[in-house]
Coordinates of C-alpha atoms in Angstrom, one line a residue:
M1 CA 24.7 -15.4 -17.6
F2 CA 26.2 -11.9 -17.9
D3 CA 27.1 -12.8 -21.5
R4 CA 23.5 -13.9 -22.3
V5 CA 22.2 -10.6 -20.9
Y6 CA 24.7 -8.6 -22.9
E7 CA 24.0 -10.5 -26.1
T8 CA 20.2 -10.8 -25.9
G9 CA 19.3 -7.7 -23.8
E10 CA 16.9 -9.9 -21.8
P11 CA 17.2 -9.7 -18.0
Q12 CA 18.2 -12.8 -16.0
S13 CA 17.4 -13.4 -12.4
G14 CA 18.0 -16.0 -9.7
T15 CA 16.6 -16.8 -6.3
E16 CA 18.6 -18.0 -3.3
W17 CA 21.7 -18.9 -5.2
R18 CA 24.4 -20.4 -3.0
V19 CA 27.8 -18.7 -3.1
Q20 CA 30.9 -19.6 -1.1
A21 CA 33.6 -16.9 -0.7
D22 CA 35.8 -15.1 1.7
F23 CA 33.3 -12.4 2.4
E24 CA 35.2 -11.0 5.5
G25 CA 38.7 -11.1 4.1
A26 CA 39.8 -13.4 6.9
G27 CA 41.0 -16.2 4.7
R28 CA 38.0 -18.4 5.5
A29 CA 35.3 -19.4 3.1
Q30 CA 31.7 -18.7 4.1
E31 CA 28.4 -19.6 2.6
H32 CA 25.8 -17.0 1.7
F33 CA 22.6 -17.0 -0.4
F34 CA 21.5 -14.2 -2.7
D35 CA 18.5 -13.1 -4.8
F36 CA 19.6 -11.1 -7.8
I37 CA 18.7 -9.7 -11.2
V38 CA 21.1 -8.9 -14.1
T39 CA 19.8 -6.3 -16.5
P40 CA 21.4 -4.6 -19.6
R41 CA 22.8 -1.2 -19.3
R42 CA 22.0 0.9 -22.3
A43 CA 23.8 3.8 -23.9
V44 CA 22.0 7.0 -24.9
D45 CA 21.4 5.6 -28.4
G46 CA 19.8 2.5 -26.9
S47 CA 22.6 0.1 -27.6
I48 CA 23.8 -2.2 -24.8
E49 CA 27.1 -1.0 -23.3
G50 CA 27.2 -3.3 -20.4
V51 CA 25.3 -5.1 -17.7
Q52 CA 24.3 -4.3 -14.1
L53 CA 23.7 -6.5 -11.2
A54 CA 21.4 -5.9 -8.3
F55 CA 21.4 -8.4 -5.5
V56 CA 20.1 -9.0 -1.9
D57 CA 21.8 -11.2 0.7
V58 CA 19.0 -13.5 1.8
T59 CA 21.2 -15.8 3.9
S60 CA 19.2 -15.2 7.1
R61 CA 16.0 -16.0 5.4
V62 CA 17.3 -19.2 3.8
R63 CA 18.9 -20.4 7.1
A64 CA 15.7 -19.7 9.0
R65 CA 13.7 -21.7 6.5
I66 CA 16.3 -24.6 6.5
A67 CA 16.1 -24.7 10.3
A68 CA 12.3 -24.8 10.2
E69 CA 12.4 -27.5 7.5
A70 CA 14.8 -29.6 9.6
R71 CA 12.5 -29.5 12.6
L72 CA 9.6 -30.7 10.4
E73 CA 11.6 -33.1 8.3
E74 CA 11.0 -36.3 10.4
M75 CA 7.4 -35.6 11.0
S76 CA 6.7 -34.9 7.3
E77 CA 8.8 -37.8 5.9
R78 CA 5.9 -40.3 6.0
Y79 CA 3.6 -37.8 4.4
R80 CA 6.0 -37.0 1.6
N81 CA 6.6 -40.7 0.9
A82 CA 2.9 -41.5 0.7
R83 CA 1.5 -38.3 -1.0
D84 CA 1.8 -39.8 -4.5
S85 CA 1.3 -43.6 -4.7
A86 CA 2.8 -43.7 -8.2
T87 CA 6.0 -42.1 -7.1
V88 CA 6.2 -44.4 -4.1
M89 CA 5.7 -47.4 -6.4
Q90 CA 8.4 -46.1 -8.7
Q91 CA 10.9 -45.7 -5.9
A92 CA 10.2 -49.3 -4.8
L93 CA 10.9 -50.5 -8.3
L94 CA 14.2 -48.6 -8.6
A95 CA 17.6 -49.7 -7.1
P96 CA 17.5 -48.5 -3.5
S97 CA 21.3 -48.3 -3.2
V98 CA 24.7 -48.6 -5.0
P99 CA 27.3 -51.1 -3.9
I100 CA 30.5 -50.4 -2.0
I101 CA 33.3 -52.1 -4.0
P102 CA 37.1 -52.1 -4.0
G103 CA 37.7 -50.9 -7.5
A104 CA 35.3 -48.0 -7.9
D105 CA 33.3 -45.4 -6.0
V106 CA 29.7 -45.3 -7.1
T107 CA 26.9 -42.8 -6.6
A108 CA 23.4 -42.3 -8.0
Q109 CA 20.7 -39.6 -8.0
Y110 CA 17.2 -39.8 -9.4
L111 CA 15.1 -36.6 -9.7
V112 CA 11.4 -36.8 -10.4
A113 CA 10.3 -34.0 -12.9
A114 CA 9.0 -31.0 -11.1
Q115 CA 6.2 -30.5 -13.7
D116 CA 5.0 -34.1 -13.5
T117 CA 5.2 -36.1 -10.3
A118 CA 3.7 -39.2 -11.8
A119 CA 6.0 -42.2 -12.0
G120 CA 8.4 -42.2 -14.9
G121 CA 10.3 -44.7 -17.0
D122 CA 14.0 -43.9 -16.0
W123 CA 16.0 -46.5 -14.1
F124 CA 19.6 -47.2 -13.1
D125 CA 21.6 -50.2 -11.8
A126 CA 25.1 -50.7 -10.5
I127 CA 25.9 -54.4 -10.3
P128 CA 29.1 -55.8 -8.8
L129 CA 30.5 -58.8 -10.6
G130 CA 33.7 -59.7 -8.7
D131 CA 36.4 -58.1 -10.9
R132 CA 34.0 -55.9 -12.8
L133 CA 31.2 -53.4 -12.3
A134 CA 28.2 -53.2 -14.6
L135 CA 26.5 -49.8 -14.9
V136 CA 23.1 -49.4 -16.5
V137 CA 20.9 -46.4 -17.2
G138 CA 17.7 -46.8 -19.1
D139 CA 14.6 -44.7 -20.2
V140 CA 11.2 -45.9 -21.2
V141 CA 9.1 -43.4 -23.1
G142 CA 6.3 -41.8 -21.1
H143 CA 5.2 -41.3 -17.6
G144 CA 2.7 -43.0 -15.2
V145 CA 2.1 -46.5 -13.9
K146 CA 2.4 -48.1 -17.3
A147 CA 5.8 -46.6 -17.9
A148 CA 7.0 -47.6 -14.5
A149 CA 5.7 -51.1 -15.0
A150 CA 7.5 -51.5 -18.3
M151 CA 10.7 -50.0 -16.8
S152 CA 10.7 -52.5 -13.9
Q153 CA 10.3 -55.5 -16.3
L154 CA 13.1 -54.3 -18.5
R155 CA 15.3 -53.6 -15.5
T156 CA 14.8 -57.0 -14.1
A157 CA 15.3 -58.8 -17.4
L158 CA 18.6 -56.9 -18.1
R159 CA 19.8 -57.4 -14.5
M160 CA 19.2 -61.2 -14.7
Q161 CA 21.3 -61.4 -17.9
I162 CA 24.2 -59.4 -16.5
V163 CA 24.2 -61.3 -13.2
A164 CA 24.2 -64.6 -15.2
G165 CA 27.5 -63.4 -16.8
Y166 CA 26.3 -62.7 -20.4
P167 CA 28.3 -60.1 -22.3
I168 CA 26.8 -56.7 -23.0
A169 CA 25.6 -57.4 -26.5
E170 CA 24.1 -60.8 -25.7
A171 CA 22.4 -59.4 -22.6
L172 CA 20.8 -56.6 -24.7
E173 CA 19.7 -59.0 -27.4
A174 CA 17.9 -61.1 -24.8
V175 CA 16.2 -58.0 -23.4
D176 CA 15.2 -56.9 -27.0
R177 CA 13.5 -60.2 -27.5
F178 CA 11.8 -60.0 -24.2
R179 CA 10.5 -56.5 -24.8
K180 CA 8.0 -57.9 -27.3
H181 CA 6.1 -59.2 -24.3
V182 CA 6.2 -55.9 -22.4
P183 CA 3.7 -53.2 -23.5
G184 CA 5.1 -49.8 -23.8
S185 CA 8.8 -50.9 -24.0
N186 CA 9.3 -50.2 -27.7
T187 CA 11.9 -47.5 -28.4
A188 CA 13.2 -47.7 -24.8
T189 CA 16.8 -46.6 -24.7
I190 CA 19.5 -48.1 -22.6
C191 CA 23.2 -47.4 -21.9
V192 CA 25.2 -50.4 -20.5
G193 CA 28.8 -50.2 -19.4
S194 CA 31.2 -52.7 -17.8
L195 CA 34.3 -51.5 -15.9
D196 CA 37.2 -53.9 -15.3
F197 CA 38.8 -53.0 -12.0
G198 CA 42.2 -54.4 -12.9
T199 CA 42.8 -53.0 -16.4
G200 CA 40.4 -50.0 -16.4
E201 CA 38.8 -51.3 -19.6
F202 CA 35.3 -49.9 -20.0
R203 CA 33.1 -51.6 -22.5
Y204 CA 29.8 -50.0 -23.3
C205 CA 26.8 -49.9 -25.6
T206 CA 24.5 -46.9 -26.2
A207 CA 21.3 -48.4 -27.4
G208 CA 19.6 -45.2 -28.6
H209 CA 20.8 -43.5 -25.4
P210 CA 23.0 -40.4 -24.9
P211 CA 26.7 -41.5 -24.6
P212 CA 28.5 -41.6 -21.3
L213 CA 30.6 -38.6 -20.1
L214 CA 34.2 -39.4 -19.2
V215 CA 35.9 -37.0 -16.8
T216 CA 39.6 -37.6 -16.2
A217 CA 41.5 -37.1 -13.0
D218 CA 43.2 -34.1 -14.5
A219 CA 39.8 -32.4 -15.1
T220 CA 39.2 -32.9 -18.8
A221 CA 35.8 -34.1 -20.0
R222 CA 34.6 -35.6 -23.2
Y223 CA 31.6 -37.7 -24.4
L224 CA 32.4 -41.2 -25.5
V225 CA 31.7 -42.1 -29.1
P226 CA 28.2 -43.6 -29.4
S227 CA 28.4 -47.3 -30.1
G228 CA 25.9 -47.2 -33.0
A229 CA 23.1 -49.2 -31.4
G230 CA 19.5 -48.0 -31.7
P231 CA 16.7 -48.2 -29.2
L232 CA 15.0 -51.5 -28.4
G233 CA 13.0 -52.7 -31.3
S234 CA 15.0 -50.8 -33.9
G235 CA 16.7 -53.9 -35.3
T236 CA 20.2 -52.2 -35.4
G237 CA 21.9 -54.8 -33.2
F238 CA 24.0 -53.9 -30.2
P239 CA 27.6 -53.1 -31.1
V240 CA 30.0 -52.5 -28.2
R241 CA 32.9 -50.0 -28.0
T242 CA 35.8 -49.9 -25.6
E243 CA 37.6 -47.1 -23.6
F244 CA 40.1 -47.2 -20.8
L245 CA 39.8 -45.4 -17.4
D246 CA 42.8 -44.5 -15.3
V247 CA 42.7 -44.5 -11.5
G248 CA 40.8 -41.3 -10.6
D249 CA 38.8 -41.1 -13.9
S250 CA 35.0 -41.0 -13.7
V251 CA 32.3 -42.1 -16.0
L252 CA 28.8 -40.6 -15.9
L253 CA 25.7 -42.3 -17.3
Y254 CA 22.5 -40.2 -17.4
T255 CA 19.1 -39.8 -19.0
D256 CA 18.1 -37.1 -21.5
G257 CA 16.3 -35.1 -18.8
L258 CA 19.7 -33.8 -17.7
I259 CA 20.6 -32.3 -21.1
E260 CA 17.1 -31.5 -22.5
R261 CA 16.4 -28.6 -20.1
P262 CA 13.8 -25.8 -20.4
G263 CA 15.1 -22.8 -22.3
R264 CA 18.4 -24.4 -23.4
P265 CA 19.3 -25.6 -26.9
L266 CA 20.4 -29.2 -26.7
G267 CA 23.9 -28.5 -28.1
A268 CA 24.5 -25.8 -25.5
S269 CA 23.1 -27.8 -22.7
T270 CA 25.2 -30.8 -23.6
A271 CA 28.4 -28.7 -23.7
E272 CA 27.5 -27.0 -20.4
F273 CA 27.2 -30.4 -18.7
A274 CA 30.7 -31.5 -19.8
E275 CA 32.3 -28.1 -19.0
L276 CA 30.7 -27.8 -15.6
T277 CA 31.7 -31.4 -14.6
A278 CA 35.3 -30.8 -15.6
D279 CA 35.4 -27.5 -13.7
I280 CA 34.1 -29.2 -10.5
V281 CA 36.8 -31.9 -10.8
G282 CA 39.4 -29.2 -11.4
G283 CA 38.3 -27.1 -8.4
Q284 CA 37.3 -24.1 -10.6
R285 CA 33.6 -24.5 -9.8
G286 CA 31.7 -26.0 -6.9
F287 CA 31.6 -25.5 -3.2
V288 CA 34.8 -25.5 -1.2
I289 CA 33.0 -26.1 2.1
E290 CA 32.0 -29.5 0.8
S291 CA 35.5 -30.5 -0.1
S292 CA 35.3 -33.2 2.6
L293 CA 32.8 -35.1 0.5
R294 CA 33.9 -38.2 -1.5
P295 CA 35.0 -36.9 -5.0
I296 CA 32.3 -38.8 -6.8
D297 CA 29.6 -37.5 -4.5
R298 CA 30.8 -33.9 -5.2
I299 CA 30.8 -34.5 -9.0
C300 CA 27.3 -35.9 -9.0
S301 CA 25.5 -33.6 -6.5
E302 CA 27.2 -30.3 -7.4
T303 CA 26.8 -30.9 -11.1
L304 CA 23.1 -31.4 -10.7
E305 CA 22.7 -28.4 -8.4
L306 CA 24.7 -26.0 -10.5
L307 CA 23.3 -27.2 -13.8
L308 CA 19.6 -27.3 -12.9
R309 CA 19.2 -24.5 -10.4
S310 CA 18.8 -21.8 -13.1
T311 CA 16.6 -23.8 -15.6
G312 CA 14.9 -26.5 -13.5
Y313 CA 14.0 -29.7 -15.3
S314 CA 10.9 -30.8 -17.2
D315 CA 11.7 -34.6 -17.4
D316 CA 13.0 -37.1 -14.9
V317 CA 16.7 -36.9 -14.4
T318 CA 18.9 -39.9 -13.6
L319 CA 22.7 -39.6 -13.0
L320 CA 24.8 -42.7 -12.2
A321 CA 28.5 -42.0 -11.7
A322 CA 31.5 -44.3 -11.0
Q323 CA 35.1 -43.3 -10.3
R324 CA 37.9 -45.8 -10.7
R325 CA 40.0 -46.1 -7.5
T326 CA 42.8 -48.1 -6.1
P327 CA 41.4 -50.9 -4.0
P328 CA 41.7 -50.2 -0.3
A329 CA 44.2 -52.2 1.7
P330 CA 42.6 -54.8 4.0
L331 CA 42.4 -54.1 7.7
H332 CA 44.7 -56.1 10.0
L333 CA 44.9 -55.5 13.8
T334 CA 46.8 -57.5 16.4
L335 CA 45.5 -56.5 19.9
D336 CA 46.4 -57.4 23.4
A337 CA 43.6 -59.5 24.9
T338 CA 42.5 -56.9 27.5
I339 CA 39.4 -55.2 28.5
R340 CA 40.4 -52.3 26.2
A341 CA 40.7 -54.4 23.0
A342 CA 37.1 -53.9 21.9
R343 CA 37.4 -50.1 22.2
T344 CA 40.5 -50.1 20.0
A345 CA 39.0 -52.4 17.5
R346 CA 35.8 -50.2 17.2
S347 CA 37.8 -47.1 16.7
R348 CA 40.1 -48.5 14.0
L349 CA 37.3 -50.4 12.3
R350 CA 35.1 -47.3 12.2
Q351 CA 37.9 -45.3 10.5
W352 CA 38.6 -48.0 8.0
L353 CA 34.9 -48.5 7.0
S354 CA 34.5 -44.8 6.7
E355 CA 37.5 -44.6 4.4
I356 CA 36.2 -47.3 2.0
G357 CA 32.9 -45.4 1.8
A358 CA 30.6 -47.5 3.9
D359 CA 27.2 -46.1 5.0
S360 CA 26.7 -45.1 8.6
D361 CA 24.1 -47.9 9.2
D362 CA 26.5 -50.6 7.9
I363 CA 29.3 -49.1 9.9
S364 CA 27.2 -49.3 13.1
D365 CA 26.1 -52.9 12.5
V366 CA 29.6 -54.2 11.5
V367 CA 31.4 -52.4 14.3
H368 CA 28.9 -53.7 16.9
A369 CA 29.3 -57.3 15.7
I370 CA 33.1 -57.2 15.7
S371 CA 33.1 -55.5 19.1
E372 CA 31.0 -58.4 20.5
F373 CA 33.4 -60.9 18.8
V374 CA 36.4 -59.2 20.4
E375 CA 34.9 -59.1 23.9
N376 CA 34.0 -62.8 23.6
A377 CA 37.6 -63.6 22.5
V378 CA 39.0 -61.8 25.5
E379 CA 36.5 -63.2 28.0
H380 CA 36.0 -66.7 26.7
G381 CA 39.3 -67.4 25.0
Y382 CA 41.7 -66.3 27.8
G383 CA 40.1 -65.0 30.9
T384 CA 43.3 -63.1 31.6
E385 CA 45.3 -60.4 29.8
V386 CA 47.5 -61.9 27.0
P387 CA 49.8 -59.8 24.7
D388 CA 48.9 -60.0 21.0
G389 CA 46.1 -62.4 21.8
V390 CA 43.4 -61.2 19.4
V391 CA 43.6 -60.7 15.6
V392 CA 41.0 -58.6 13.7
E393 CA 40.9 -58.7 9.9
A394 CA 38.6 -57.2 7.4
T395 CA 38.6 -57.0 3.6
L396 CA 36.2 -55.6 0.9
S397 CA 35.4 -58.1 -1.9
G398 CA 34.6 -57.3 -5.5
D399 CA 31.1 -58.7 -5.0
G400 CA 30.3 -55.9 -2.6
N401 CA 30.6 -58.0 0.5
L402 CA 32.7 -57.2 3.6
R403 CA 34.4 -60.2 5.1
A404 CA 35.8 -59.8 8.6
S405 CA 37.0 -62.1 11.4
V406 CA 38.2 -62.1 15.0
S407 CA 40.6 -64.9 16.0
D408 CA 42.2 -65.9 19.3
H409 CA 44.5 -68.7 20.3
G410 CA 43.0 -69.5 23.7
R411 CA 40.8 -72.4 24.9
W412 CA 37.0 -71.7 25.1
K413 CA 35.8 -71.1 28.6
D414 CA 32.1 -71.3 29.4
H415 CA 30.5 -69.0 32.0
R416 CA 29.6 -70.2 35.4
E417 CA 26.0 -71.4 35.8
G418 CA 23.6 -68.9 37.2
E419 CA 25.2 -65.8 35.8
T420 CA 22.6 -63.4 34.4
G421 CA 22.7 -61.2 31.4
R422 CA 24.8 -63.6 29.4
G423 CA 24.4 -64.9 25.9
R424 CA 23.1 -61.8 24.2
G425 CA 26.3 -60.7 22.5
L426 CA 26.8 -63.3 19.8
A427 CA 23.1 -63.5 19.1
M428 CA 23.0 -59.8 18.6
A429 CA 26.0 -59.9 16.3
E430 CA 24.5 -62.6 14.2
A431 CA 21.3 -60.6 13.8
L432 CA 23.0 -57.4 12.8
V433 CA 25.0 -58.8 9.8
S434 CA 24.2 -60.8 6.7
E435 CA 26.1 -63.9 7.8
A436 CA 28.1 -64.9 10.9
H437 CA 29.9 -68.1 11.8
I438 CA 32.0 -69.2 14.8
S439 CA 34.6 -71.9 14.5
R440 CA 36.2 -73.4 17.7
G441 CA 39.2 -75.7 17.7
A442 CA 42.2 -76.8 19.6
D443 CA 44.2 -73.8 18.3
G444 CA 41.6 -71.2 19.3
T445 CA 38.4 -69.7 18.1
T446 CA 37.5 -67.6 14.9
A447 CA 34.4 -65.6 14.7
S448 CA 33.7 -64.4 11.1
L449 CA 31.1 -62.4 9.4
T450 CA 30.0 -61.5 5.9
H451 CA 28.0 -58.3 5.3
R452 CA 26.9 -56.7 2.0
L453 CA 27.9 -53.0 2.0
S454 CA 25.9 -50.4 0.1
R455 CA 25.1 -46.7 0.1
P456 CA 21.6 -45.3 -0.5
A457 CA 20.8 -43.8 -3.8
T458 CA 19.3 -40.4 -3.7
F459 CA 15.7 -40.2 -4.8
V460 CA 14.2 -36.7 -5.0
A461 CA 10.4 -36.4 -5.5
D462 CA 10.2 -32.6 -5.4
S463 CA 11.8 -29.7 -7.3
A464 CA 14.7 -29.3 -5.0
V465 CA 18.0 -30.8 -6.1
A466 CA 19.5 -32.9 -3.3
R467 CA 22.8 -31.9 -1.9
A468 CA 25.3 -34.5 -0.6
T469 CA 26.2 -34.2 3.0
S470 CA 29.4 -34.9 4.8
R471 CA 29.6 -37.7 7.2
R472 CA 29.5 -36.5 10.8
S473 CA 32.4 -37.5 13.0
V474 CA 31.6 -40.0 15.8
N475 CA 32.4 -39.0 19.4
A476 CA 32.7 -42.4 21.1
E477 CA 33.9 -41.2 24.5
F478 CA 31.5 -42.5 27.1
A479 CA 29.6 -40.0 29.3
S480 CA 26.6 -40.3 31.5
E481 CA 25.1 -37.5 33.5
V482 CA 21.9 -36.6 35.3
S483 CA 20.4 -33.7 33.2
E484 CA 17.5 -33.3 35.7
P485 CA 16.0 -35.3 38.5
G486 CA 14.8 -38.6 37.1
R487 CA 16.6 -38.3 33.8
I488 CA 20.0 -39.7 32.7
V489 CA 21.6 -38.7 29.4
V490 CA 24.1 -41.1 28.0
S491 CA 26.5 -40.6 25.1
G492 CA 29.4 -42.5 23.5
D493 CA 30.2 -46.2 23.6
V494 CA 28.4 -48.3 26.2
D495 CA 30.5 -51.5 26.3
S496 CA 31.8 -54.0 28.9
T497 CA 34.1 -51.3 30.4
T498 CA 31.4 -48.6 30.8
A499 CA 28.2 -50.5 31.3
S500 CA 29.0 -51.0 35.0
I501 CA 29.3 -47.2 35.4
L502 CA 25.9 -46.7 33.8
D503 CA 24.4 -49.6 35.9
R504 CA 25.5 -48.0 39.2
Q505 CA 24.2 -44.6 38.1
I506 CA 20.8 -46.0 37.2
A507 CA 20.6 -47.8 40.5
V508 CA 21.5 -44.7 42.5
E509 CA 19.2 -42.3 40.5
S510 CA 16.2 -44.7 40.6
R511 CA 16.9 -45.8 44.1
S512 CA 17.1 -49.4 42.9
G513 CA 13.9 -49.1 40.8
V514 CA 11.7 -47.2 43.4
V515 CA 11.9 -43.8 41.7
P516 CA 10.7 -43.3 38.0
L517 CA 13.6 -42.9 35.6
T518 CA 14.1 -42.0 32.0
V519 CA 17.4 -43.0 30.3
D520 CA 18.1 -40.9 27.1
L521 CA 20.3 -42.9 24.7
T522 CA 20.0 -40.6 21.7
A523 CA 23.8 -39.8 21.6
V524 CA 25.0 -43.4 22.2
T525 CA 27.3 -44.5 19.5
H526 CA 27.6 -48.2 20.5
L527 CA 25.3 -50.2 22.8
G528 CA 27.0 -53.6 23.5
S529 CA 25.5 -56.6 25.2
A530 CA 26.9 -55.6 28.6
G531 CA 25.0 -52.3 28.2
V532 CA 21.8 -54.1 27.1
S533 CA 22.1 -56.3 30.2
A534 CA 22.4 -53.3 32.5
L535 CA 19.4 -51.6 30.9
A536 CA 17.3 -54.8 31.1
A537 CA 18.2 -55.4 34.7
A538 CA 17.2 -51.8 35.6
R539 CA 13.9 -52.4 33.8
E540 CA 13.3 -55.6 35.8
R541 CA 14.0 -53.7 39.1
A542 CA 11.5 -51.0 38.2
H543 CA 8.9 -53.5 37.2
R544 CA 9.2 -55.3 40.6
Q545 CA 8.8 -51.9 42.3
G546 CA 5.9 -50.9 40.1
S547 CA 7.8 -47.8 39.0
E548 CA 8.0 -46.1 35.5
Y549 CA 11.2 -46.7 33.5
A550 CA 11.7 -45.4 29.9
L551 CA 14.5 -45.8 27.4
V552 CA 14.6 -43.0 24.8
A553 CA 16.4 -43.4 21.4
P554 CA 15.5 -42.0 18.0
P555 CA 14.6 -44.4 15.2
G556 CA 17.7 -45.1 13.1
S557 CA 20.1 -44.5 16.0
P558 CA 22.5 -47.3 17.2
A559 CA 20.6 -47.6 20.5
H560 CA 17.2 -47.8 18.9
H561 CA 18.4 -50.5 16.5
V562 CA 19.9 -52.7 19.2
L563 CA 17.0 -52.3 21.6
S564 CA 14.5 -53.1 18.9
L565 CA 16.5 -56.2 18.1
V566 CA 16.5 -57.5 21.7
Q567 CA 12.9 -56.4 22.1
L568 CA 13.5 -54.0 25.0
P569 CA 10.7 -51.3 24.9
V570 CA 12.1 -48.0 23.6
V571 CA 10.5 -44.6 23.2
G572 CA 11.1 -42.8 19.9
G573 CA 9.1 -40.7 17.4
L574 CA 7.8 -37.4 18.8
T575 CA 9.2 -38.0 22.2
E576 CA 12.7 -38.1 20.8
N577 CA 12.1 -34.8 19.0
L578 CA 11.1 -33.2 22.3
V579 CA 14.2 -34.6 23.9
A580 CA 16.5 -33.3 21.1
E581 CA 15.0 -29.8 21.5
G582 CA 14.7 -29.8 25.3

């Protein structure tokens, strides 16, 4: 920027640029925001002898606005999603997520053009194929419903070919034949890549599309050689080229909206994209406070933010990135069959799932199901404490599925007749995951599950570039306290060891259902079947006494998810906002 001002004599300005530095000299990076203007400094004869910078620290203003936006975020989410029916339709037609797979980390962002919020023709796909990953980015010319409709048909046709196992060239040839029946699909461009997890081989075809950007682990960036294929309908065929990725290397597929930016020559913009990405990988650019992000998330989100914040973007921008990685080791736990086994399993499983990149919703569901399996193994399999009695295993497969199991070597013991609050645990576990199965035999019982793991793709329908956020740590330590008369606030894991504590506290505070009571479950990290039974029993007592009894949990929280599943009434929405602010 300083060089441009010096060379052209034209002032440059920026608004609310984010800067991370050690402003206080205390050895700790802080984040500030600045408005600034850079102007030429002229000599007496009118020549430019330097540049001058004037800036204002607007950190307080930015933080105040961000805080206000955060308070309004949930209430305005529905409005933002519905304000433009074409954009909503487009989002529904795009891939909602990217897979979690052992051989690569994947992320995707889609930015709708700030100057045209109508639906566009960009799309992306990341398709797990066992030992390989297929990556697709495409672009149909134009905007509006017609472009989105053509995009969705081409995306579906290509995805079907890839899933069926056809090589890249054959898949594109089939789509090229199909496009004759899709109005508006002529001259659509597509980049297709296939990464082999074992060898690092990356086969790709650039059908009229900008070539992928390869960024190595040692922070060098280069564009791959175009394969020589033209857009759909060009008749050039679909030749394929091959590259190799080492562990730690990343490949970025994108649409032309990223490099054809307002006020930038195409050549300069293309070079800037590669240089910036390499600098972020090398730690020379980017934001150090966000170093806890997964590397591929930093590459994607920080590249978009730094590249687009000074120019904006006039066309939709799609960025799909994958980083080759060493497959994570499977999880294997051998636990004593005690009342503490489920808590240990939850802690270790949460950590392992977080390390492989699982989304928080998937972590919550899988951890809940495995916890129920472990508690059943201890209770039904043995009935008494047994050393090394429970084995928990989990592995991530190349098809994007997590496969996990809990095994014991005891003999299944049914509960005594007449016991209440039983039978919810396994039913809840089966409802939370994609598949669940229990096998009982003379040598013990194995409860297994299969669950597809994915992470949401980022879809931005306004002019702001989305920033990746770090995963918040989970405090699973149980706590339950009376915040005010008639209100109990619960946090941490509510399982078979802590549910009885909560049950007694509810009984005392409500006087066995006589006094109205609200139980705030906002900060609960795990709500097991024993906790559900305690809450259901308290509701029944209140109902018999004709007293008010409310459970509060925000939509999307673990408690809300479980309570909705078992159809226990739960208060959310605006009420939970008031609870959070109160």
